[in-house]
XYZ file of C-alpha atoms in Angstrom:
348
model
C -6.478 13.334 -11.362
C -5.850 12.914 -15.053
C -7.528 14.956 -17.734
C -10.209 13.599 -20.015
C -13.322 11.516 -19.487
C -13.729 8.423 -17.428
C -13.481 5.228 -19.438
C -14.471 1.658 -18.661
C -12.407 -0.850 -20.594
C -13.446 -4.422 -21.292
C -12.274 -6.769 -24.004
C -10.818 -3.906 -25.999
C -14.062 -1.872 -26.058
C -13.905 1.580 -24.499
C -17.031 3.262 -23.174
C -16.508 6.955 -22.396
C -18.772 8.512 -19.788
C -19.296 12.244 -19.449
C -20.129 12.073 -15.747
C -20.884 15.764 -15.361
C -23.624 15.627 -18.014
C -24.526 11.977 -17.168
C -24.430 11.136 -20.869
C -22.893 8.154 -22.654
C -20.898 8.546 -25.844
C -20.565 5.424 -27.944
C -21.609 4.652 -31.474
C -23.544 1.451 -30.683
C -27.243 0.651 -30.209
C -28.659 1.492 -26.798
C -29.305 -2.168 -25.875
C -25.732 -3.144 -26.707
C -24.420 -0.226 -24.692
C -26.426 -1.324 -21.649
C -25.106 -4.878 -22.035
C -21.493 -3.728 -22.153
C -21.882 -1.484 -19.126
C -23.468 -4.371 -17.207
C -20.532 -6.586 -18.131
C -18.196 -4.179 -16.356
C -18.819 -5.952 -13.061
C -16.519 -6.358 -10.089
C -14.295 -8.674 -12.116
C -13.012 -5.811 -14.248
C -12.510 -3.164 -11.551
C -8.756 -3.265 -11.971
C -9.165 -2.297 -15.625
C -10.912 0.958 -14.785
C -9.249 4.061 -16.162
C -10.271 7.293 -14.530
C -10.353 10.843 -15.732
C -10.813 13.779 -13.393
C -11.010 13.301 -9.653
C -14.486 12.328 -8.570
C -15.553 11.026 -11.976
C -15.747 7.474 -10.751
C -18.645 5.116 -11.340
C -17.308 2.243 -9.213
C -15.200 2.228 -6.105
C -13.737 0.081 -3.348
C -16.104 -1.278 -0.697
C -15.880 -0.643 3.025
C -14.665 -3.742 4.880
C -13.731 -2.620 8.399
C -15.164 0.636 9.702
C -12.312 1.225 12.117
C -11.482 4.891 11.768
C -7.731 4.942 12.268
C -5.979 8.269 12.601
C -3.267 7.143 10.211
C -4.085 3.672 8.873
C -1.155 2.149 6.996
C 0.828 -0.889 5.910
C -1.616 -3.741 5.131
C 0.033 -7.187 5.112
C -1.757 -10.417 4.156
C -0.875 -13.630 6.015
C -1.568 -16.393 3.517
C -1.143 -19.149 6.119
C -3.694 -17.770 8.569
C -5.846 -15.961 5.973
C -5.515 -12.845 8.063
C -4.811 -9.194 7.314
C -2.602 -7.023 9.512
C -2.316 -3.241 9.329
C -1.403 -0.383 11.646
C -2.564 2.976 12.928
C 0.730 4.834 13.132
C -0.460 7.803 15.168
C -2.963 5.828 17.228
C -0.220 3.286 18.048
C -2.263 0.208 17.119
C -1.606 -3.014 15.245
C -4.834 -4.459 13.825
C -5.627 -7.909 12.528
C -8.781 -9.214 10.878
C -9.856 -12.050 8.626
C -13.004 -12.605 6.556
C -13.980 -15.256 9.124
C -13.746 -12.854 12.047
C -16.665 -10.662 13.022
C -14.557 -8.023 14.743
C -11.174 -6.481 14.144
C -8.608 -7.186 16.857
C -6.592 -4.192 18.041
C -3.234 -4.401 19.817
C -2.201 -1.213 21.597
C 1.512 -0.435 21.383
C 3.577 1.915 23.563
C 5.084 3.758 20.589
C 4.040 4.913 17.159
C 4.097 1.887 14.855
C 5.165 2.473 11.266
C 4.929 -1.042 9.844
C 4.217 -4.671 10.614
C 5.837 -7.666 8.922
C 5.321 -11.414 9.092
C 7.984 -13.814 10.337
C 8.475 -17.551 9.874
C 6.812 -18.037 13.286
C 3.042 -17.566 13.017
C 2.511 -15.900 16.421
C 5.501 -13.583 16.091
C 5.493 -10.282 14.201
C 8.257 -7.844 13.315
C 7.348 -4.222 14.028
C 8.895 -0.916 13.030
C 8.120 1.149 16.117
C 9.005 4.815 16.552
C 12.586 4.284 17.660
C 13.537 0.835 16.379
C 12.721 -2.598 15.030
C 11.142 -5.069 17.440
C 9.849 -8.634 17.537
C 6.341 -8.863 19.003
C 5.084 -12.120 20.543
C 1.330 -12.250 20.069
C 0.767 -14.929 22.696
C 2.497 -13.066 25.521
C 2.262 -9.481 24.294
C 6.001 -9.003 24.858
C 8.314 -7.020 22.579
C 12.034 -7.619 22.035
C 14.364 -5.060 20.511
C 16.120 -6.230 17.337
C 17.858 -3.041 16.252
C 17.754 0.671 17.008
C 19.583 3.154 14.769
C 21.382 6.029 16.420
C 19.308 8.643 14.581
C 16.099 7.671 16.400
C 17.554 9.016 19.637
C 16.170 12.220 18.154
C 12.490 12.141 19.182
C 11.514 13.947 15.966
C 12.595 10.919 13.857
C 10.397 7.855 13.515
C 10.172 4.706 11.453
C 7.561 4.639 8.704
C 6.749 2.036 6.047
C 8.588 -1.282 5.852
C 8.475 -4.621 4.066
C 10.396 -7.895 3.834
C 12.438 -8.694 0.749
C 12.464 -12.053 -1.132
C 15.451 -13.268 0.908
C 13.823 -12.630 4.289
C 15.455 -9.309 5.171
C 13.342 -6.449 6.505
C 13.603 -3.013 4.887
C 12.153 -0.014 6.718
C 12.641 3.715 6.408
C 12.657 6.675 8.748
C 11.323 10.202 8.411
C 11.053 13.463 10.313
C 7.852 13.950 12.315
C 8.192 17.713 11.860
C 8.621 17.609 8.087
C 12.374 18.213 7.869
C 13.410 17.215 4.328
C 15.978 14.477 3.677
C 16.262 13.675 7.393
C 15.485 9.978 7.009
C 17.146 6.784 5.810
C 16.169 3.426 4.396
C 17.502 0.603 6.566
C 18.006 -3.088 5.903
C 17.734 -5.609 8.746
C 19.546 -8.844 7.944
C 18.244 -12.185 9.143
C 21.033 -12.274 11.729
C 19.866 -8.956 13.204
C 22.546 -6.763 11.648
C 21.241 -3.325 10.634
C 22.735 -1.341 7.763
C 21.821 1.782 5.781
C 20.651 1.203 2.225
C 19.772 4.813 1.327
C 20.161 8.155 3.077
C 18.777 11.625 2.402
C 15.217 10.279 2.429
C 12.341 12.647 3.255
C 9.254 10.409 3.654
C 10.106 6.743 3.246
C 7.103 4.894 1.875
C 6.132 2.182 -0.632
C 8.389 -0.799 -1.374
C 7.998 -3.649 -3.871
C 10.034 -6.229 -5.763
C 9.538 -7.547 -9.276
C 8.423 -11.148 -9.740
C 11.954 -12.238 -10.691
C 13.267 -10.385 -7.591
C 15.815 -8.506 -9.695
C 14.193 -5.046 -9.443
C 13.451 -3.070 -6.296
C 10.847 -0.285 -6.398
C 10.750 2.469 -3.784
C 8.824 5.657 -3.026
C 10.154 8.722 -1.236
C 6.818 10.533 -1.244
C 7.796 14.226 -1.752
C 9.717 13.346 -4.924
C 6.412 12.346 -6.590
C 8.309 9.426 -8.104
C 8.678 5.682 -7.976
C 12.343 4.826 -8.418
C 13.759 1.443 -9.373
C 17.107 -0.208 -8.632
C 18.706 -3.413 -9.785
C 18.501 -5.749 -6.789
C 20.915 -8.498 -5.786
C 18.862 -10.895 -3.702
C 21.902 -12.739 -2.333
C 23.591 -9.635 -0.924
C 20.746 -7.116 -0.718
C 22.819 -4.599 -2.676
C 21.139 -2.090 -4.993
C 22.484 -0.326 -8.081
C 21.476 1.552 -11.231
C 18.819 3.917 -9.802
C 16.262 5.378 -12.202
C 12.829 7.007 -12.069
C 10.130 4.780 -13.575
C 6.908 6.571 -12.584
C 6.203 10.251 -11.940
C 2.992 11.611 -10.430
C 1.457 14.863 -11.631
C 0.916 17.282 -8.697
C -2.872 17.139 -9.116
C -2.820 13.371 -8.504
C -1.807 13.758 -4.875
C 1.287 12.073 -3.440
C 2.453 8.489 -3.982
C 2.330 6.610 -0.679
C 2.238 2.833 -0.101
C 2.595 0.373 -2.949
C 2.229 -3.266 -3.986
C 2.812 -5.292 -7.152
C 0.777 -7.920 -9.021
C 1.899 -11.038 -10.877
C 1.780 -9.139 -14.183
C 4.505 -6.856 -12.859
C 2.214 -3.823 -12.542
C 2.484 -1.506 -9.534
C -0.532 -0.426 -7.464
C 0.087 2.898 -5.719
C -1.969 4.640 -3.025
C -2.656 8.361 -3.543
C -2.318 10.484 -0.397
C -4.628 13.412 -1.134
C -5.795 11.726 -4.326
C -8.695 9.530 -3.222
C -7.713 6.223 -4.756
C -5.228 3.595 -5.874
C -3.698 3.677 -9.344
C -2.207 0.843 -11.401
C 0.952 1.545 -13.411
C 3.211 -0.176 -15.874
C 6.727 0.520 -14.520
C 8.280 -0.434 -17.856
C 6.510 2.374 -19.725
C 5.694 4.765 -16.871
C 2.056 4.769 -17.978
C -0.960 4.696 -15.685
C -3.292 1.915 -16.785
C -5.961 1.824 -14.096
C -7.515 3.513 -11.080
C -9.788 2.490 -8.214
C -11.620 5.258 -6.354
C -11.797 5.157 -2.564
C -14.235 7.324 -0.540
C -11.400 8.895 1.438
C -8.959 11.592 0.325
C -5.924 10.201 2.127
C -5.318 6.709 0.775
C -2.165 5.331 2.349
C -1.334 1.824 1.135
C -2.606 -1.404 -0.379
C -1.903 -5.143 -0.411
C -3.323 -8.172 -2.155
C -5.025 -10.847 -0.078
C -7.838 -13.380 -0.019
C -7.813 -17.069 -0.922
C -6.825 -16.304 -4.518
C -4.727 -13.203 -3.722
C -6.986 -11.169 -6.014
C -8.545 -8.923 -3.365
C -6.867 -5.549 -2.966
C -7.045 -4.278 0.624
C -6.663 -0.520 0.996
C -5.848 1.546 4.081
C -6.800 5.192 4.612
C -6.272 8.025 7.101
C -8.161 10.765 8.909
C -5.013 12.688 9.757
C -4.670 15.978 7.923
C -8.369 16.299 7.069
C -10.431 19.334 8.072
C -13.685 19.021 9.994
C -15.592 19.665 6.775
C -13.662 16.914 5.003
C -14.239 14.478 7.855
C -17.977 15.133 7.650
C -17.871 14.527 3.895
C -15.719 11.385 4.350
C -17.211 9.597 7.389
C -15.269 6.388 6.705
C -11.853 7.990 6.314
C -9.347 5.912 8.286
C -11.190 2.671 7.543
C -10.171 -0.429 5.586
C -11.489 -0.923 2.057
C -11.348 -3.741 -0.483
C -11.898 -4.355 -4.155
C -11.831 -7.651 -6.081
C -9.583 -7.464 -9.135
C -8.957 -9.677 -12.160
C -5.254 -10.015 -11.330
C -3.347 -11.651 -8.476
C -0.778 -10.347 -6.067
C 2.248 -12.225 -4.831
C 2.517 -13.953 -1.438
C 3.922 -11.789 1.348
C 7.625 -12.228 2.055
C 8.511 -13.097 5.674
C 11.385 -12.143 7.910
C 13.864 -14.855 8.772
């Protein structure tokens, strides 16, 4: 990941840990040092700053040991206190709540890139391989909303998607065989009209909007960047593109993304074993949460207070040796933070 030692930050005090030597470096009495380390409990996880990969003293906890091939797209339903996510390659939509003992799995007939909430509690909007569909949970029926012409090519599929503050659904496509710039970012209006927002996209991934809804953040993974646009909520138009965050190659690839009420972005690291927190105004990384899986795919805030970060992971692309070393890859993880996320936007 980043160079330098791991540091735990609390109330302005920085404790640097040389993990390799298991030694602590701080010019304070030993008792005071122990007290400060103890104070770095679960409440300050989101303030963790990490140095090199693997130098992590605290990490996200396993919540659902469902080993998805390509877990993705967590979405929190605040009304039902339920989390949805998908297994793209396995063609599943999952849902689970802290009150439920078992995860519920819905098998789909196509790859499923994303799931979104609608204004109707038992109806979901899905980005399946070849189009956007409404799914009725009570009957198990799907209805086609829109299908772009490009998905007639079997090598193109939908990937990540999310609803905007006005109730539109944005979802992007990508090549299943790795062809660069073969995808697009689409916008589904509330009346069902589909239009292209961006083209020349390689791997359409994370989406987020600022708290005032005036800035749209977007990740096309191979660029190693988060780009921002000015966003007109009324029309859905975007303008003034600029790069606000750039990953170093050793950090892995930016994948899914969410935003907290402080305006900071939380970004999953594919190949980087964690979720980082960034200030998009300065481009500076300000936190990191380690996850015991190399391929971390996305994250979303949930829970009663919207302060629990749910994290999806994948087994796809891992060698047999890696899978043995990461037995919970593909599972769902969680960490309690000291910040809150924003309620999920719904379609319609």
